Amino acid sequence: MQTHAAKRVEIIIEAPMESRLTDALITAGVTGFTVLPVLGGSGRSGQWSREGQLGRAGMVAVICLIRPEALDGLLQAAFAVVERHIGVVSVTDAQVLRAERF
Amino acid sequence: MQTHAAKRVEIIIEAPMESRLTDALITAGVTGFTVLPVLGGSGRSGQWSREGQLGRAGMVAVICLIRPEALDGLLQAAFAVVERHIGVVSVTDAQVLRAERF
Amino acid sequence: MQTHAAKRVEIIIEAPMESRLTDALITAGVTGFTVLPVLGGSGRSGQWSREGQLGRAGMVAVICLIRPEALDGLLQAAFAVVERHIGVVSVTDAQVLRAERF
Amino acid sequence: MTQMLTLAGQNLLTPMILCFALGLAAALARSDLSVPEAAAKAMSLYLLFAIGFKGGVAVAAHGFDGHLFATLIGGVVLSFGLPLVAYALLRTITRLSALDAAAVAAHYGSISIVTFVTATSVLTGQGIAYEGYMVAVAAAMEAPAIVSALWLVARSGSGARMDAKLWHEILLNGSIVLLVGAFAIGLTTGEGGMAKIESFIVSPFQGVLCLFLLDMGLVAGRGLRGAKGVLSVGAVAFGVIMPVIGAAFGCGVGLALGLSTGGLALLMVLAASASYIAVPAAMRVALPEANPALSLTLSLGVTFPFNLTLGIPTYIAVAQAVTGG
Amino acid sequence: MTQMLTLAGQNLLTPMILCFALGLAAALARSDLSVPEAAAKAMSLYLLFAIGFKGGVAVAAHGFDGHLFATLIGGVVLSFGLPLVAYALLRTITRLSALDAAAVAAHYGSISIVTFVTATSVLTGQGIAYEGYMVAVAAAMEAPAIVSALWLVARSGSGARMDAKLWHEILLNGSIVLLVGAFAIGLTTGEGGMAKIESFIVSPFQGVLCLFLLDMGLVAGRGLRGAKGVLSVGAVAFGVIMPVIGAAFGCGVGLALGLSTGGLALLMVLAASASYIAVPAAMRVALPEANPALSLTLSLGVTFPFNLTLGIPTYIAVAQAVTGG
Amino acid sequence: MTQMLTLAGQNLLTPMILCFALGLAAALARSDLSVPEAAAKAMSLYLLFAIGFKGGVAVAAHGFDGHLFATLIGGVVLSFGLPLVAYALLRTITRLSALDAAAVAAHYGSISIVTFVTATSVLTGQGIAYEGYMVAVAAAMEAPAIVSALWLVARSGSGARMDAKLWHEILLNGSIVLLVGAFAIGLTTGEGGMAKIESFIVSPFQGVLCLFLLDMGLVAGRGLRGAKGVLSVGAVAFGVIMPVIGAAFGCGVGLALGLSTGGLALLMVLAASASYIAVPAAMRVALPEANPALSLTLSLGVTFPFNLTLGIPTYIAVAQAVTGG
Ligand SMILES: Nc1ncnc2c1ncn2[C@@H]1O[C@H](COP(=O)(O)O)[C@@H](O)[C@H]1O
Ligand SMILES: Nc1ncnc2c1ncn2[C@@H]1O[C@H](COP(=O)(O)O)[C@@H](O)[C@H]1O
Ligand SMILES: Nc1ncnc2c1ncn2[C@@H]1O[C@H](COP(=O)(O)O)[C@@H](O)[C@H]1O
Ligand code: NA
Ligand code: NA
Ligand code: NA
C-alpha cells in the first residue's frame, strides 16, 4: 500500500509537564499526538513506579507522528519544555498511511 | 546477537474498533500483536482524555511485529478497518530476536 | 536540532519477569528504561486481556534507549531472561536529544 | 408552578446535584480534579448492579402485575419512535447533516441510566413508589433507538455499517447485561438475597451516586470546554426541548399503560434522557463519520444537567398531577 | 443426600453464586461486560484485609486454643502432599506432559482464598462457628505446593528455575502478606479495633464478594472461551475429581486435629480449592514452558465453580456428619 | 509524660497505624503487595469528600463563629512563614543546596491532608470536638508555602519557573477543589444532606482510612528503600525536629486565635505535617532541578510516620494541657 515518509517522535516526560508539552506542540503546529501511560522506569534520578501513587506523579509518553520537514520545529518546541526536566526524547523514521491527515 | 529484519506497525484506533481490527489482523495471518492503553490525545477531531470516562471510550494502540514480506497484507487488512475511522497507522523498520516466532 | 544515533529496544515480557529483566538490564549497564502497561495481546500461546485479572498477570513493555555500541550487551542480557519465556524483543534505529544522558 | 419551583429548589440543593455542579465547575475552571477511569467504571458497575438488584427484589415482593410486558413494549416503542421525532426536530432547528442528526437522534431515543438512577433516588426520598420492573424497561430502551437512527441514515443514502457483530455488541453490551442480570438475581433471591447484601447496595447508594455525579460533572465540563464552536444555538435549544418532548411522549405512553405515579415519572425520565455510554460506542462503529463530540456534549453537557435539575422534579410533578398521586 | 441437595440448592440461589454465574454467562456470550483490573485488585485487597482481620479478632477473643500450630502444620503437610496426589492422578487420567502435570499439581496443592472466603460466608449464614485462625492456615497453605511441584519437575529431569528471588516472591507475595498482616492487626487490636472498622469490613462484605465473584465469573468465562481444545475430557474430569480427593484428605487431617465443624469444613475447602493468583505467577517464572492457560482454566473455570456450587455445601454437610455438629 | 506515652501507645495500636506499619514493613521487605494507582486515588477522593462534607455540615450546624476568617488567615500566615523556618533549619543542620532546601521547605510549610484526617479520627475517637471549618483552613494552607519557597530560591539567585499556568494549577489543584467544594456542599445541604449520605461517608470512613494508610505505608516504604544514600543524618533529624517546631508555631497561633482544644490540636497537626501531593507536583514544574526523591522521602518516609505515631497524640496532649480542655 502507498505509505509516506514521516518521523515518529516519542517524548517521555514527567506527568506535571504533560500539558505544558502538548500546549507547546500545538503552538508549534503539530496536528496530532497520543499520550500513553507509563508504569514506572529507571534513570539517573533513580527507579520509580506508579503503583499506589497519588497526585500527578510519574511520567507519560507522548507520541507524535509528523512530516519529516516539521521535525525540527517540533524538537525545538519540545526541547524548550523538557530542557530543565528529566525525561527522554527520541525520533524514529517511519512510514504512515493516509499522509493527508498529517 | 543475531537479529532479523522485521516491520513494527503501530495502529492507534478507537477502542470500539479494537476487536474488529484484531480480528482482521488474525484473518490476515498476523501471528501476534500487543495492545497498549492510551491516556489521551489530540487530532483533527479535537483533544480527548480517558479520565473519568465510561464505556469503551477512547483509543488503544495496537503494535504488531511482522516479517517484512507480510507488511502489505497487514496494511491492507488494517486499512479496511480504519479507513472510515479516526486513527493513525505507522510503520517502522525493526530488528527482532527469535525470528522463528514470527 | 542536534540529535545522536541510538537504538530503541522494546521488550514485551510477562509481568512476573519484569523485575528480573530490569535487574538484568541494570547489571548490563543500561542507564535507563521505561515500563509501559499492556492491555492485552495475542501470540502463539493464545489471546489474553488484562481486564479483571488479579495478581501479576499479563505483560508489560519495557523500552530502552541506548547508544548503538551498547546494544549487543543489552540484547545478551535481555535474551538470557526472556529465552525460555514468551514475549518479543525488537530494536529500531532512533535519534535522541541530549545524548549526554545515555 | 410554585410547587414545581420549590421542588426544583429542593432538588437543586441535594448533595447529588451539588456534586455534579462541583464537577462541572471544576472542569470548566480547568482544575486537574479527576476521577480515575477505573474508579468511574467501578462506580457505574456498582450503581447498575444495585439498581437492577433492587428492581428484581421489588418485583419478587409484589409479583408480576401483568403490566411488565406491556410496559416493556411501550418502552421499546418509545425508543424506536423518539429518534424520528428528534431527527425531524434537529433537521428543522439546526443545520446538522443528515448523518450527524441521525447520530444525535439515536442518543435521545436511548436512555441515560444515571438520570434514571437519580430519579429513583429522588422518588425514594419523596416516598413515591414505582414499579420495580422499570429497570427492565430501562434496559429494553437502550438499543432500539440505534436501529431507527441507522434506518434514517440508510434512507438518506449514506452508508451505515450494521453487521451481526455490532448487533451482538449492542444487545449484549455490559450495562444491559449487568442491569438485566442483577434484576434476575434480585428476582430469584428476593428478600432473602436483599438481607444478605442490603448494607452494600442500599445504605451507601446515595453516597456513591454523589461521587459518580461528581465524575459526570467533570466529564461533561471537559466536553463543554472542548466543544467551543461545536454546539450551535439551535443544538443547545434541541438539548433542552427534546427531553421535554420525550417526557411528553413518555407521559402519554405511561398513562395508556396505567403506570403508578412513580412508574409514570420514571418512564418520562427514560424518554427524556439521552444515552452517553452504549450509543456513543455503537455510533463510532456504525457511523464513524458522525461527529462524536457533538452527540456527547449535547447529551451529557446539556440534556443531562437539564434533566437532573429542572427535568426530574418537573416530570415528577406532572406525573403526580396527571395520576392524581 | 437429600439434605445435601437442598443445601446445594440453597447455596446455588444466593446472590453470590448467581453473580458468578452471571459473569460466566456474560463472558461465554461474549458480552463486553468487564471489571477494571484496578477495581478487581481493590476488591481482592478488601476481601483479604477483611477476612484476615476478622480471623485475628476471633482469635483475640477466644484465645489461642493450642490447636493453632498443629493446624498450621496440618495445612502445610496437606499443601506439600496434595501436589503428589494431583500429579499421579493427572499422569494417569490425562496425557499431560510431566511439566504441565506438575504445574497443574502446584495449583491444586495451594489454595483459592476466594473459595475460602465464600465458604466462611456460607458458614456464617448457617450460623456454624469456625476457628478464627483458619485464615492463617489458608496463608500457610499457599506456598508449600510450589516446592513439591518443582521437586516433581526436577525428578523428571526438566529444569525448573528456583532461585532465592523466587522464594522471596512466593513467601512475601502480596496476598500472603496482607492476609497475615491483617490477621496480626486483628489479633492486636481485638474487639476495640473491630468496633472502629466494623461498618467497613463486616456490613458490606457479602456485597463486595458478589461483585468480586461477578469478575471471577467473567475471567473464568473468558478463559473457558479461549481454552477450546486446551482442556481434554480427562483434564476436566481431574478438575472435578481432584477437589473431592483434596477435601477427603483435608477431612482426614482435620479430624485428626480435632477441628470444630466449621473449621473442618474450611480445611476441606482449602484442600479442595486450587490457586489462581500466587501459583500462576510463580509457575510463569519457575516453569515457563508449562502452559499457563491450562492450569488457570482448570482451576478457575472448572474447579472453582464446582467448589462454589456443589463442593462447599457438600464439604459442610460432610463436616457436620463426621463431627456430629 | 506518662499520659502522653499511654496515649501514644493507644494510638500506635489502632488498626490505622498498624495498617501503615504493615505497608511500610511489606515495602521494606520487598513484598509485591501493592494498591493500584486508581484505587489509591479513589480512596483519596473519598476521604477528601467525606472530610470536607463533614466539616461543612458541622459549620452549618454551629454557625460561623467569627473565628473562621481569623483562623484562615492564621493558617495562611503559618504556611507562608514555616518554609522560612524550615529553610533556615535545613541550611544549618544539613548540607542541602539552596535549591533543595527551598523545595523541602515548601513541603513542610504546606500540609498533609491524610495526617489531618487521621488526627480528626483520633479526636473523634477520644470525644474531643473541633471547629468544622478546620478543613477549610487545611485547604488554605496548601499553597502559600510554595510562594515562600520560590521567593527563597529567587533570592538565592537560581531561576524558578513561576507562571500564571502554575498559579492556576496550584490554586485549583484537585485536592483543594474537592475539599473546598465538599465543604461548601456540606454547608449548603447541612444535616439533611448528611442524613442522605451518612452511611457512605461516616460509617466506612475509618476502614477506608486503614486501607489508604496501608498504601501510604507501601509508598513510604518503597521511597525509603530507594532512598539509600539520599537521606543524610541531618535530613532525617530535620524530618523529626521540623514537625515539632511547626506544631509549636501552630500552637502559638492557635492559642492567639482562641481555638478549642480540638481545633488547636488540628492546627498544630497542620503546621507539623508536610505535603506529599500538591507541592511535589508544583516543585517538579517550578524547581525541576531539585531532587524530588529527597522531599518525598523526608515528608512521607520520616515526618508522616513520626506525626502518625508520636506526633498526633503529643499535639493533642499539649492542646489539652494549654487549653485546659
Ligand atoms: N535510556 C532510557 N531509555 C528509556 N527510558 C529512559 C531512559 N532514560 C530515562 N528514561 C525514562 O526517563 C525517566 C527519567 O530519567 P532520568 O532523567 O535519567 O532519571 C526514567 O525513570 C525513565 O522512565
Ligand atoms: N500525528 C499524530 N501523531 C500521533 N497520534 C495522532 C496523530 N494524529 C492523530 N493521532 C491520534 O489519533 C486520534 C484521532 O486523530 P484524528 O483523527 O486526527 O482526530 C488523536 O486523538 C490522537 O490520539
Ligand atoms: N508479532 C508480535 N507483535 C507484537 N506483539 C507480539 C507478537 N507476538 C507476540 N506478541 C506479544 O507477546 C505475547 C506472547 O506471545 P507468544 O509467545 O507468541 O504467545 C502476546 O500475547 C503479545 O502480547
Ligand atoms: Na430517551
Ligand atoms: Na488445595
Ligand atoms: Na506544615
mmCIF file of N, CA, C and O in Angstrom, chain D residues 53 189-200, chain E residues 10 13-16 121-122 125 202-207 210:
data_model
loop_
_atom_site.group_PDB
_atom_site.id
_atom_site.type_symbol
_atom_site.label_atom_id
_atom_site.label_comp_id
_atom_site.label_asym_id
_atom_site.label_seq_id
_atom_site.Cartn_x
_atom_site.Cartn_y
_atom_site.Cartn_z
ATOM 1 N N PHE D 53 -30.666 -5.031 40.967
ATOM 2 C CA PHE D 53 -30.998 -5.968 42.036
ATOM 3 C C PHE D 53 -32.231 -5.497 42.807
ATOM 4 O O PHE D 53 -33.153 -6.272 43.064
ATOM 5 N N THR D 189 -33.509 -14.227 44.177
ATOM 6 C CA THR D 189 -33.166 -14.382 45.590
ATOM 7 C C THR D 189 -34.083 -13.574 46.507
ATOM 8 O O THR D 189 -34.109 -13.820 47.704
ATOM 9 N N GLY D 190 -34.802 -12.629 45.936
ATOM 10 C CA GLY D 190 -35.819 -11.906 46.707
ATOM 11 C C GLY D 190 -35.325 -11.263 47.993
ATOM 12 O O GLY D 190 -34.159 -10.875 48.110
ATOM 13 N N GLU D 191 -36.240 -11.182 48.952
ATOM 14 C CA GLU D 191 -35.906 -10.514 50.210
ATOM 15 C C GLU D 191 -34.729 -11.181 50.917
ATOM 16 O O GLU D 191 -33.940 -10.514 51.595
ATOM 17 N N GLY D 192 -34.624 -12.498 50.787
ATOM 18 C CA GLY D 192 -33.515 -13.207 51.432
ATOM 19 C C GLY D 192 -32.185 -12.738 50.896
ATOM 20 O O GLY D 192 -31.248 -12.457 51.645
ATOM 21 N N GLY D 193 -32.115 -12.624 49.587
ATOM 22 C CA GLY D 193 -30.889 -12.126 48.979
ATOM 23 C C GLY D 193 -30.624 -10.688 49.413
ATOM 24 O O GLY D 193 -29.485 -10.327 49.721
ATOM 25 N N MET D 194 -31.688 -9.893 49.416
ATOM 26 C CA MET D 194 -31.541 -8.499 49.807
ATOM 27 C C MET D 194 -30.977 -8.383 51.220
ATOM 28 O O MET D 194 -30.090 -7.568 51.481
ATOM 29 N N ALA D 195 -31.477 -9.197 52.116
ATOM 30 C CA ALA D 195 -30.999 -9.139 53.501
ATOM 31 C C ALA D 195 -29.481 -9.338 53.546
ATOM 32 O O ALA D 195 -28.778 -8.705 54.327
ATOM 33 N N LYS D 196 -28.979 -10.209 52.683
ATOM 34 C CA LYS D 196 -27.539 -10.506 52.682
ATOM 35 C C LYS D 196 -26.695 -9.306 52.251
ATOM 36 O O LYS D 196 -25.606 -9.098 52.770
ATOM 37 N N ILE D 197 -27.177 -8.575 51.258
ATOM 38 C CA ILE D 197 -26.288 -7.555 50.689
ATOM 39 C C ILE D 197 -26.836 -6.140 50.816
ATOM 40 O O ILE D 197 -26.316 -5.205 50.219
ATOM 41 N N GLU D 198 -27.877 -6.010 51.644
ATOM 42 C CA GLU D 198 -28.508 -4.705 51.789
ATOM 43 C C GLU D 198 -27.511 -3.621 52.205
ATOM 44 O O GLU D 198 -27.518 -2.511 51.665
ATOM 45 N N SER D 199 -26.665 -3.924 53.166
ATOM 46 C CA SER D 199 -25.774 -2.867 53.667
ATOM 47 C C SER D 199 -24.705 -2.520 52.630
ATOM 48 O O SER D 199 -23.962 -1.567 52.806
ATOM 49 N N PHE D 200 -24.641 -3.281 51.572
ATOM 50 C CA PHE D 200 -23.737 -2.901 50.486
ATOM 51 C C PHE D 200 -24.477 -2.103 49.418
ATOM 52 O O PHE D 200 -23.976 -1.086 48.939
ATOM 53 N N GLN E 10 -29.996 -24.304 48.032
ATOM 54 C CA GLN E 10 -29.932 -23.028 48.763
ATOM 55 C C GLN E 10 -28.705 -22.239 48.359
ATOM 56 O O GLN E 10 -28.745 -21.048 48.132
ATOM 57 N N LEU E 13 -28.741 -20.578 44.947
ATOM 58 C CA LEU E 13 -29.607 -19.432 44.718
ATOM 59 C C LEU E 13 -29.254 -18.240 45.599
ATOM 60 O O LEU E 13 -30.102 -17.413 45.900
ATOM 61 N N THR E 14 -28.015 -18.144 46.012
ATOM 62 C CA THR E 14 -27.598 -16.935 46.730
ATOM 63 C C THR E 14 -27.119 -15.906 45.712
ATOM 64 O O THR E 14 -26.686 -16.257 44.608
ATOM 65 N N PRO E 15 -27.194 -14.626 46.079
ATOM 66 C CA PRO E 15 -26.685 -13.604 45.158
ATOM 67 C C PRO E 15 -25.238 -13.877 44.734
ATOM 68 O O PRO E 15 -24.869 -13.628 43.591
ATOM 69 N N MET E 16 -24.435 -14.410 45.664
ATOM 70 C CA MET E 16 -23.033 -14.642 45.343
ATOM 71 C C MET E 16 -22.840 -15.603 44.181
ATOM 72 O O MET E 16 -22.158 -15.301 43.208
ATOM 73 N N SER E 121 -18.453 -17.297 54.404
ATOM 74 C CA SER E 121 -19.705 -16.568 54.255
ATOM 75 C C SER E 121 -20.899 -17.518 54.380
ATOM 76 O O SER E 121 -21.893 -17.196 55.042
ATOM 77 N N VAL E 122 -20.802 -18.667 53.754
ATOM 78 C CA VAL E 122 -21.877 -19.654 53.854
ATOM 79 C C VAL E 122 -21.993 -20.154 55.292
ATOM 80 O O VAL E 122 -23.089 -20.246 55.851
ATOM 81 N N GLY E 125 -23.624 -17.634 57.372
ATOM 82 C CA GLY E 125 -25.051 -17.621 57.042
ATOM 83 C C GLY E 125 -25.800 -18.748 57.746
ATOM 84 O O GLY E 125 -26.967 -18.605 58.118
ATOM 85 N N VAL E 202 -17.343 -5.525 57.850
ATOM 86 C CA VAL E 202 -18.346 -6.565 58.054
ATOM 87 C C VAL E 202 -19.591 -6.327 57.209
ATOM 88 O O VAL E 202 -19.957 -7.153 56.376
ATOM 89 N N SER E 203 -20.220 -5.166 57.374
ATOM 90 C CA SER E 203 -21.504 -4.955 56.701
ATOM 91 C C SER E 203 -21.432 -5.120 55.182
ATOM 92 O O SER E 203 -22.235 -5.846 54.608
ATOM 93 N N PRO E 204 -20.520 -4.446 54.494
ATOM 94 C CA PRO E 204 -20.604 -4.546 53.032
ATOM 95 C C PRO E 204 -19.918 -5.788 52.463
ATOM 96 O O PRO E 204 -19.896 -5.983 51.256
ATOM 97 N N PHE E 205 -19.394 -6.646 53.346
ATOM 98 C CA PHE E 205 -18.559 -7.762 52.903
ATOM 99 C C PHE E 205 -19.222 -8.638 51.831
ATOM 100 O O PHE E 205 -18.662 -8.879 50.765
ATOM 101 N N GLN E 206 -20.429 -9.090 52.127
ATOM 102 C CA GLN E 206 -21.076 -10.005 51.186
ATOM 103 C C GLN E 206 -21.372 -9.335 49.850
ATOM 104 O O GLN E 206 -21.319 -9.968 48.800
ATOM 105 N N GLY E 207 -21.681 -8.055 49.895
ATOM 106 C CA GLY E 207 -21.953 -7.339 48.650
ATOM 107 C C GLY E 207 -20.704 -7.228 47.798
ATOM 108 O O GLY E 207 -20.736 -7.456 46.585
ATOM 109 N N CYS E 210 -20.020 -10.378 46.156
ATOM 110 C CA CYS E 210 -20.859 -10.583 44.966
ATOM 111 C C CYS E 210 -20.193 -9.985 43.722
ATOM 112 O O CYS E 210 -20.053 -10.656 42.696
#
